[in-house]
């Protein structure tokens, strides 16, 4: 598993480090910490961004016990190396004995496009990014960046809103086609936040074998979580009510939407609605693919 | 010892009800009988008599037994039943009503999934089974692990009959009780106020609990919309109240409530 964490230099970015570290500790994922500097900044790294990334890495590594350090220890005097038009700083020093990769990377160009390109080129399973809290979720200086990533990424995305720890994860799942990795991702998020899990299924789902099909599929999902000691609430919602329901719960709860290629929710929720959800949600948003 | 009839079908709602019931028997003085109604398809209906009809009925009986056994095998829940599951053939409401009418049961338990459509819940509680039942009914919507019970008063609940009945079913030392008087109001968040706001209702209800040597942990008036108060009720493993008979805010509250609910009869059932 590879997690791509997209950073800038603002407080909503620094805040997500400890949360991603917990996620990394649970999943043993390879990590890419990515920042994007504007084109035309010369043949060198943006000093502020580079410094911020190094600090994020230090903060990330500090979340692990010294004796249990899958990403190696801290070093302070290394430099970014130019590679394929970007700058990278990787920990491959034998002295650090890292078991998992922790790559720092600075790309050049438009932040949204570069984050998506990095996720695509290196087959990230999950993009994590922070953003400002409240009704207009943004990256400072970038218009609608969190929305663009949530809409356009080919992999799962978590948008973590500043200073809002969710107490409930409400997951809308298209029961027939939910992937194992998505179920596991939900498990990780619930564990990460110690949140309650609410599973929302669709009634009259034409994509399944009627009511019995919906119920059998939810039963399987429930069983999956019961085996992991996670109890879940169930709510069935009519497809025509789903958009309104999601808008309502997103005021209080973290919302997870399964938007895989085969998902019926993908037909109900257009990419624009996903962007709107990210924008209007008062809590964090998880887009599963 | 109270006796409960647990309705089992091969579906998610029954799966949840079965798991919940297995929790209950460890907490309460409750014995359970599993029951299932095999509803024949219209095409299946036998017009025959004698051997033909007996063979047809035996086939349906076996199909019902197998359906319940598959559920029990799948769930692997340690829920002790007093005997093998009873399988009835015919209309679900009529058959369960006939069984409950035998007088052996103090409680009927069934699963019902929580939906966004309030009409589904209204149809449920307007059904013959719910309107004619001789005993309280427990509707299990979710599996909740908690030891707190909400005794919900107000909006037409006859607390003088509902609370003693609920306590007789829930007797045991495992549960804690909150007394809640629900009052509808269009407010963003729920507001909890002192019991005096409910006039004499909560004072009388508290006395009923005291008579059973129970001290409620909280006694309060909760004001808000059905949605907001229903969200608050999810911390309870059970919400006990009376059968609502009309579309009132309390009915909407119970429809939205994600926790299992216990419906007891008002004494006169003139209104609710």
XYZ file of C-alpha atoms in Angstrom:
561
model
C 0.000 0.000 0.000
C 1.231 3.494 -0.786
C -0.138 6.624 0.834
C 0.473 9.959 -0.827
C 0.276 12.872 1.578
C -0.102 16.222 -0.119
C 1.280 19.151 1.834
C 1.669 22.873 1.665
C 3.072 25.049 4.422
C -0.109 25.912 6.309
C -1.404 24.688 9.656
C -4.058 22.388 8.173
C -1.177 20.457 6.558
C 0.949 20.159 9.664
C -2.061 18.976 11.615
C -2.598 15.843 9.528
C 0.905 14.440 10.149
C 0.088 12.671 13.396
C -3.100 11.213 11.943
C -1.350 9.847 8.878
C 1.385 8.430 11.098
C -1.247 6.431 12.977
C -2.685 5.239 9.681
C 0.806 4.294 8.492
C 1.496 2.428 11.718
C -1.651 0.361 11.203
C -1.155 -0.332 7.522
C 2.630 -0.388 7.167
C 2.217 1.626 4.018
C 4.962 3.185 1.945
C 4.673 6.927 2.252
C 5.229 9.774 -0.166
C 5.172 13.269 1.292
C 4.559 15.603 -1.586
C 4.690 19.358 -1.950
C 4.354 21.331 -5.159
C 6.202 24.510 -5.965
C 5.230 26.874 -8.757
C 6.935 26.685 -12.124
C 9.537 29.346 -12.821
C 11.128 29.202 -9.399
C 14.512 28.382 -10.899
C 16.539 25.235 -10.791
C 16.316 24.787 -7.065
C 13.834 23.756 -4.418
C 11.636 26.291 -2.713
C 13.462 26.664 0.608
C 10.286 27.178 2.619
C 8.612 24.104 1.171
C 11.724 21.971 1.584
C 12.078 23.056 5.198
C 8.393 22.369 5.851
C 8.624 18.881 4.325
C 11.650 18.036 6.451
C 9.748 19.191 9.520
C 6.713 17.113 8.564
C 8.968 14.080 8.187
C 10.516 14.703 11.613
C 7.071 15.078 13.143
C 5.936 11.911 11.356
C 8.883 9.838 12.570
C 8.516 11.202 16.084
C 5.081 9.554 16.247
C 6.744 6.124 16.344
C 8.565 4.570 19.285
C 12.325 4.619 18.871
C 12.466 0.846 19.007
C 9.725 0.392 16.438
C 10.712 2.636 13.600
C 9.577 1.233 10.226
C 10.541 4.413 8.406
C 14.074 4.773 9.788
C 15.382 7.466 12.093
C 15.804 11.160 11.582
C 18.733 12.717 9.730
C 19.126 16.413 9.390
C 21.794 17.225 6.830
C 20.570 15.464 3.709
C 19.675 17.331 0.544
C 16.959 16.949 -2.064
C 18.187 15.354 -5.274
C 16.816 16.371 -8.649
C 15.197 13.474 -10.460
C 12.935 13.497 -13.518
C 12.052 17.139 -13.154
C 11.261 16.906 -9.459
C 13.261 16.838 -6.234
C 13.360 13.806 -4.022
C 14.736 12.954 -0.667
C 14.536 9.294 0.182
C 15.829 7.322 3.102
C 17.885 4.510 1.801
C 20.824 4.891 4.113
C 21.703 1.425 5.463
C 22.432 3.068 8.806
C 18.796 4.065 9.098
C 17.590 0.537 8.401
C 14.162 1.600 7.247
C 11.803 -1.237 6.414
C 9.243 0.924 4.642
C 9.811 3.759 2.230
C 9.365 7.352 3.292
C 9.897 9.562 0.276
C 9.880 13.344 0.345
C 9.161 14.896 -3.012
C 8.756 18.351 -4.453
C 7.147 18.597 -7.865
C 6.870 21.685 -10.003
C 3.726 23.092 -11.583
C 0.041 23.328 -10.813
C -0.544 21.723 -7.370
C -3.764 19.872 -8.198
C -2.412 18.469 -11.465
C 0.890 17.464 -9.897
C -0.730 15.721 -6.937
C -2.963 13.741 -9.291
C -0.006 12.966 -11.572
C 2.101 11.745 -8.652
C -0.720 9.502 -7.447
C -1.189 8.096 -10.929
C 2.476 7.588 -11.781
C 3.340 5.899 -8.525
C 0.065 4.022 -8.111
C -0.913 5.494 -4.777
C -3.754 3.695 -3.020
C -4.746 6.692 -0.967
C -4.233 10.454 -1.138
C -4.458 12.309 2.158
C -4.614 16.070 2.398
C -5.730 18.644 4.905
C -7.757 21.744 4.231
C -9.352 24.663 6.003
C -12.351 23.960 8.196
C -15.847 25.266 7.707
C -18.055 25.468 4.674
C -15.448 26.540 2.156
C -12.705 23.927 2.242
C -9.600 25.230 0.585
C -5.873 25.211 0.291
C -4.655 28.740 0.764
C -3.783 30.286 -2.578
C -5.275 27.396 -4.584
C -8.859 27.537 -5.742
C -10.854 24.373 -4.938
C -7.817 22.114 -4.730
C -9.325 19.591 -2.260
C -12.436 19.352 -4.425
C -10.399 18.764 -7.582
C -8.402 15.975 -5.957
C -11.520 14.289 -4.535
C -13.276 14.500 -7.910
C -10.493 13.481 -10.227
C -8.240 11.061 -8.362
C -8.302 7.455 -9.528
C -7.590 6.197 -6.022
C -9.197 6.772 -2.628
C -8.942 10.220 -1.058
C -9.229 11.485 2.496
C -9.752 15.201 2.945
C -9.099 16.051 6.586
C -10.687 19.247 7.768
C -8.755 21.354 10.176
C -9.413 20.781 13.871
C -12.438 18.558 13.378
C -12.011 15.038 14.694
C -14.980 12.983 13.513
C -16.916 10.939 16.032
C -18.868 9.021 13.402
C -17.948 7.758 9.958
C -21.078 7.478 7.832
C -20.275 5.277 4.849
C -22.499 5.061 1.818
C -21.711 1.759 0.202
C -22.930 0.282 -3.037
C -23.384 -3.127 -1.528
C -22.691 -5.293 -4.529
C -19.368 -3.999 -5.611
C -17.552 -2.610 -2.580
C -13.933 -3.656 -2.783
C -12.062 -5.402 -0.008
C -9.497 -2.603 0.080
C -12.268 -0.052 0.615
C -13.712 -2.039 3.501
C -10.238 -2.222 4.988
C -9.760 1.510 4.477
C -12.977 2.170 6.396
C -11.699 -0.117 9.134
C -8.498 1.925 9.314
C -10.282 5.257 9.465
C -12.664 4.056 12.172
C -9.703 2.792 14.174
C -7.715 5.957 13.552
C -10.403 8.253 14.903
C -11.994 5.788 17.316
C -15.163 6.754 15.492
C -18.518 5.033 15.289
C -19.344 3.446 11.966
C -22.683 3.914 10.262
C -23.305 1.930 7.088
C -25.809 3.448 4.710
C -27.259 1.135 2.116
C -29.578 1.873 -0.747
C -33.073 0.449 -0.813
C -34.443 -0.613 -4.191
C -30.937 -0.935 -5.500
C -31.387 -2.032 -9.083
C -27.781 -3.162 -9.181
C -28.442 -5.987 -6.737
C -30.849 -8.829 -6.443
C -33.671 -6.712 -5.002
C -34.221 -6.221 -1.278
C -32.762 -9.607 -0.397
C -29.637 -8.766 -2.397
C -29.167 -5.482 -0.554
C -29.649 -7.139 2.818
C -27.343 -10.044 2.045
C -24.636 -7.674 0.938
C -24.971 -5.465 4.022
C -24.955 -8.612 6.157
C -21.618 -9.554 4.595
C -20.239 -6.086 5.299
C -21.500 -6.245 8.883
C -19.922 -9.646 9.325
C -16.624 -8.321 8.003
C -16.616 -5.587 10.633
C -17.993 -7.776 13.415
C -14.986 -10.064 12.915
C -12.810 -7.008 13.478
C -14.668 -6.073 16.660
C -16.267 -3.054 14.995
C -19.970 -2.614 15.532
C -21.850 -0.690 12.896
C -25.176 1.100 12.695
C -27.317 0.442 9.669
C -29.526 2.830 7.774
C -31.291 2.149 4.502
C -31.939 5.137 2.284
C -33.885 5.424 -0.956
C -31.629 6.347 -3.889
C -33.627 9.527 -4.503
C -33.073 10.625 -0.890
C -29.364 9.897 -0.791
C -28.007 13.264 -1.847
C -30.077 15.094 0.749
C -29.225 12.519 3.395
C -25.491 12.832 2.740
C -25.690 16.618 2.835
C -27.419 16.389 6.189
C -25.048 13.933 7.856
C -21.977 15.719 6.507
C -22.802 18.623 8.795
C -21.786 16.504 11.769
C -20.150 13.279 10.622
C -17.277 12.238 8.437
C -18.781 10.895 5.244
C -17.370 8.042 3.208
C -18.581 7.484 -0.332
C -17.791 4.386 -2.341
C -17.219 5.747 -5.828
C -15.579 2.781 -7.525
C -16.001 2.242 -11.260
C -18.862 -0.210 -10.752
C -20.537 1.822 -8.051
C -24.153 2.805 -8.365
C -23.294 5.738 -6.116
C -21.006 6.908 -8.887
C -24.113 7.375 -11.011
C -26.039 9.142 -8.265
C -23.114 11.310 -7.194
C -21.571 13.094 -10.126
C -17.980 14.353 -9.729
C -19.415 17.816 -9.214
C -21.483 16.606 -6.291
C -18.399 15.012 -4.778
C -16.691 18.384 -5.006
C -19.705 20.021 -3.436
C -19.674 17.476 -0.627
C -16.015 18.208 0.115
C -16.762 21.896 0.084
C -19.888 21.858 2.228
C -19.011 19.098 4.661
C -18.254 20.315 8.156
C -16.183 17.214 8.787
C -13.601 15.162 6.932
C -14.537 13.320 3.754
C -13.443 9.898 2.540
C -13.852 9.042 -1.118
C -13.335 5.328 -1.730
C -12.369 3.962 -5.091
C -39.169 -15.904 34.074
C -40.524 -14.035 31.070
C -41.064 -15.812 27.789
C -40.311 -14.147 24.462
C -41.190 -15.181 20.934
C -38.357 -14.238 18.569
C -39.427 -13.982 14.940
C -36.726 -15.273 12.611
C -36.516 -15.036 8.862
C -33.510 -15.560 6.690
C -32.595 -11.883 6.398
C -30.439 -9.132 7.853
C -33.088 -7.817 10.246
C -33.458 -11.267 11.826
C -29.709 -11.662 11.990
C -29.473 -8.461 14.030
C -32.473 -9.394 16.181
C -30.946 -12.798 16.914
C -27.652 -11.244 18.024
C -29.469 -8.702 20.151
C -31.672 -11.372 21.731
C -28.604 -13.404 22.624
C -27.357 -10.358 24.540
C -30.721 -9.940 26.256
C -30.951 -13.475 27.618
C -27.667 -12.876 29.417
C -28.953 -9.669 30.986
C -32.585 -10.447 31.751
C -34.679 -13.229 33.165
C -35.907 -14.144 29.725
C -36.468 -17.391 27.868
C -36.802 -17.437 24.122
C -38.777 -19.414 21.604
C -37.822 -18.964 17.966
C -40.680 -18.698 15.508
C -40.913 -18.475 11.742
C -43.836 -18.108 9.384
C -43.431 -19.705 6.001
C -45.587 -17.654 3.679
C -46.664 -19.735 0.687
C -46.475 -18.150 -2.732
C -49.847 -17.689 -4.339
C -48.791 -20.163 -7.003
C -47.730 -22.625 -4.332
C -51.056 -22.606 -2.540
C -52.488 -26.069 -2.415
C -56.105 -26.480 -3.218
C -55.856 -30.149 -2.404
C -57.068 -32.037 0.615
C -55.937 -35.041 2.569
C -52.600 -36.533 1.631
C -51.902 -33.898 -1.045
C -52.390 -31.045 1.367
C -50.438 -32.724 4.171
C -47.526 -33.332 1.826
C -47.612 -29.703 0.667
C -47.692 -28.452 4.243
C -44.891 -30.781 5.266
C -42.759 -29.409 2.427
C -43.345 -25.838 3.595
C -42.619 -26.826 7.198
C -39.314 -28.324 6.131
C -38.465 -25.276 4.040
C -39.173 -23.040 7.050
C -37.130 -25.208 9.403
C -34.241 -25.158 6.956
C -34.420 -21.355 6.559
C -34.229 -20.835 10.333
C -31.496 -23.429 10.698
C -29.449 -21.768 7.949
C -29.729 -18.451 9.794
C -28.711 -20.058 13.101
C -25.814 -21.869 11.437
C -24.622 -18.713 9.701
C -24.813 -16.520 12.764
C -23.346 -19.061 15.193
C -24.738 -16.996 18.056
C -24.980 -18.687 21.456
C -28.667 -17.928 21.958
C -30.340 -20.600 24.097
C -33.869 -21.417 22.980
C -36.296 -23.418 25.064
C -37.062 -25.731 22.180
C -36.699 -26.181 18.465
C -37.985 -23.321 16.286
C -41.730 -23.267 15.667
C -42.671 -23.001 12.024
C -46.099 -21.809 10.992
C -47.604 -21.683 7.526
C -49.765 -18.857 6.278
C -50.090 -15.104 6.729
C -47.241 -13.778 8.870
C -49.298 -11.433 11.048
C -52.167 -13.877 11.553
C -49.917 -16.785 12.449
C -47.840 -14.822 14.933
C -50.970 -13.318 16.462
C -52.432 -16.796 16.885
C -49.246 -18.006 18.588
C -49.063 -14.938 20.832
C -52.747 -15.458 21.611
C -51.912 -18.754 23.288
C -50.928 -16.652 26.301
C -47.541 -18.282 26.698
C -45.613 -15.168 25.772
C -44.766 -11.944 27.574
C -42.916 -10.397 24.641
C -42.620 -10.551 20.877
C -39.237 -9.669 19.344
C -38.450 -9.011 15.704
C -35.861 -7.197 13.624
C -36.702 -4.229 11.438
C -34.076 -2.254 9.558
C -33.825 1.468 10.128
C -34.840 3.296 6.969
C -35.088 6.928 5.937
C -38.759 6.493 5.053
C -40.979 7.147 8.071
C -43.923 5.582 6.252
C -42.225 2.190 6.512
C -42.334 2.435 10.287
C -45.887 3.751 10.255
C -46.969 0.783 8.130
C -45.239 -1.542 10.571
C -46.948 -0.234 13.672
C -50.289 0.002 11.851
C -50.126 -3.649 10.840
C -52.536 -6.185 12.383
C -49.682 -7.764 14.333
C -48.864 -4.518 16.096
C -52.393 -3.229 16.591
C -53.779 -6.531 17.894
C -50.831 -7.956 19.766
C -51.681 -9.131 23.283
C -48.146 -8.458 24.551
C -45.393 -5.838 24.176
C -43.271 -5.858 21.032
C -39.553 -5.234 20.787
C -38.383 -3.868 17.440
C -34.650 -4.405 16.923
C -33.152 -2.017 14.403
C -29.486 -2.206 15.325
C -27.228 -4.170 17.584
C -26.427 -1.856 20.471
C -24.052 -2.735 23.260
C -24.976 -0.645 26.250
C -26.616 -1.180 29.616
C -28.761 1.966 29.609
C -32.483 1.989 28.923
C -34.507 5.086 28.106
C -38.074 5.121 29.432
C -39.721 7.541 27.054
C -42.745 9.481 28.304
C -44.795 12.350 26.982
C -46.792 12.806 23.784
C -49.557 10.400 24.807
C -47.620 7.793 26.768
C -49.523 6.386 29.736
C -46.526 6.132 32.029
C -48.592 4.526 34.781
C -49.057 1.406 32.677
C -46.011 1.490 30.403
C -43.296 1.803 33.052
C -44.414 -1.105 35.295
C -44.844 -3.278 32.211
C -41.411 -2.385 30.856
C -39.802 -2.983 34.247
C -41.468 -6.377 34.555
C -39.884 -7.390 31.245
C -36.493 -5.885 31.927
C -36.106 -7.016 35.512
C -32.598 -7.853 36.540
C -29.640 -5.909 37.867
C -27.879 -5.466 34.558
C -29.612 -2.334 33.299
C -29.617 1.344 34.182
C -32.526 3.644 33.473
C -33.045 7.188 32.294
C -36.473 8.801 32.397
C -37.076 11.027 29.394
C -40.049 13.217 28.617
C -40.052 14.094 24.925
C -41.297 17.457 23.751
C -41.308 18.456 20.096
C -39.742 21.735 19.133
C -38.070 22.996 15.949
C -34.621 23.590 17.383
C -31.260 22.841 15.842
C -29.955 20.947 18.848
C -31.657 19.012 21.587
C -32.248 20.861 24.828
C -32.435 19.033 28.136
C -34.248 20.664 30.997
C -35.333 19.868 34.504
C -38.038 17.253 35.171
C -40.385 19.933 36.515
C -40.918 21.087 32.921
C -42.988 17.936 32.384
C -45.528 18.795 35.061
C -46.232 15.756 37.241
C -45.375 13.087 34.654
C -41.704 12.580 35.465
C -42.280 12.933 39.205
C -44.880 10.150 39.040
C -42.700 8.066 36.743
C -39.772 8.417 39.112
C -41.977 7.185 41.959
C -42.883 4.115 39.896
C -39.190 3.356 39.514
C -38.533 3.959 43.188
C -41.310 1.505 44.026
C -39.286 -1.070 42.097
C -36.113 -0.060 43.993
C -34.667 1.612 40.912
C -33.013 4.988 40.963
C -32.905 6.482 37.480
C -29.539 7.888 36.439
C -31.156 10.857 34.668
C -34.634 12.339 34.741
C -35.102 15.045 32.154
C -37.268 16.757 29.597
C -35.691 16.574 26.150
C -36.825 19.083 23.584
C -35.989 19.003 19.910
C -36.884 17.650 16.511
C -37.467 13.912 16.105
C -34.202 13.664 14.135
C -32.060 15.346 16.752
C -33.598 13.524 19.710
C -33.407 10.187 17.832
C -29.662 10.734 17.394
C -29.387 11.323 21.124
C -31.232 8.069 21.858
C -28.639 5.921 20.112
C -26.675 5.587 23.338
C -29.432 3.410 24.795
C -29.639 -0.329 24.290
C -33.414 0.034 24.431
C -36.014 2.779 24.280
C -39.226 1.737 26.049
C -42.482 3.561 25.393
C -46.063 2.912 24.294
C -47.396 2.017 20.856
C -47.936 5.215 18.906
C -51.169 5.015 16.960
C -51.083 8.233 14.981
C -48.513 10.202 13.055
C -47.241 12.260 15.955
C -43.740 13.633 16.645
C -43.168 10.646 18.957
C -43.958 8.253 16.116
C -41.471 10.115 13.964
C -38.955 9.990 16.791
C -39.382 6.221 17.134
C -39.158 5.808 13.359
C -35.840 7.657 13.311
C -34.492 6.115 16.501
C -31.606 3.777 15.608
C -31.770 1.866 18.899
C -34.089 -1.069 19.569
C -37.474 -0.011 20.887
C -39.878 -1.701 23.277
C -43.530 -0.897 22.660
C -45.952 -1.487 25.522
C -49.671 -0.838 25.593
C -51.262 2.177 27.136
C -53.897 1.006 29.577
C -56.984 2.309 27.822
C -55.475 2.799 24.340
C -57.954 5.582 23.745
C -55.292 7.792 22.337
C -51.558 8.003 22.013
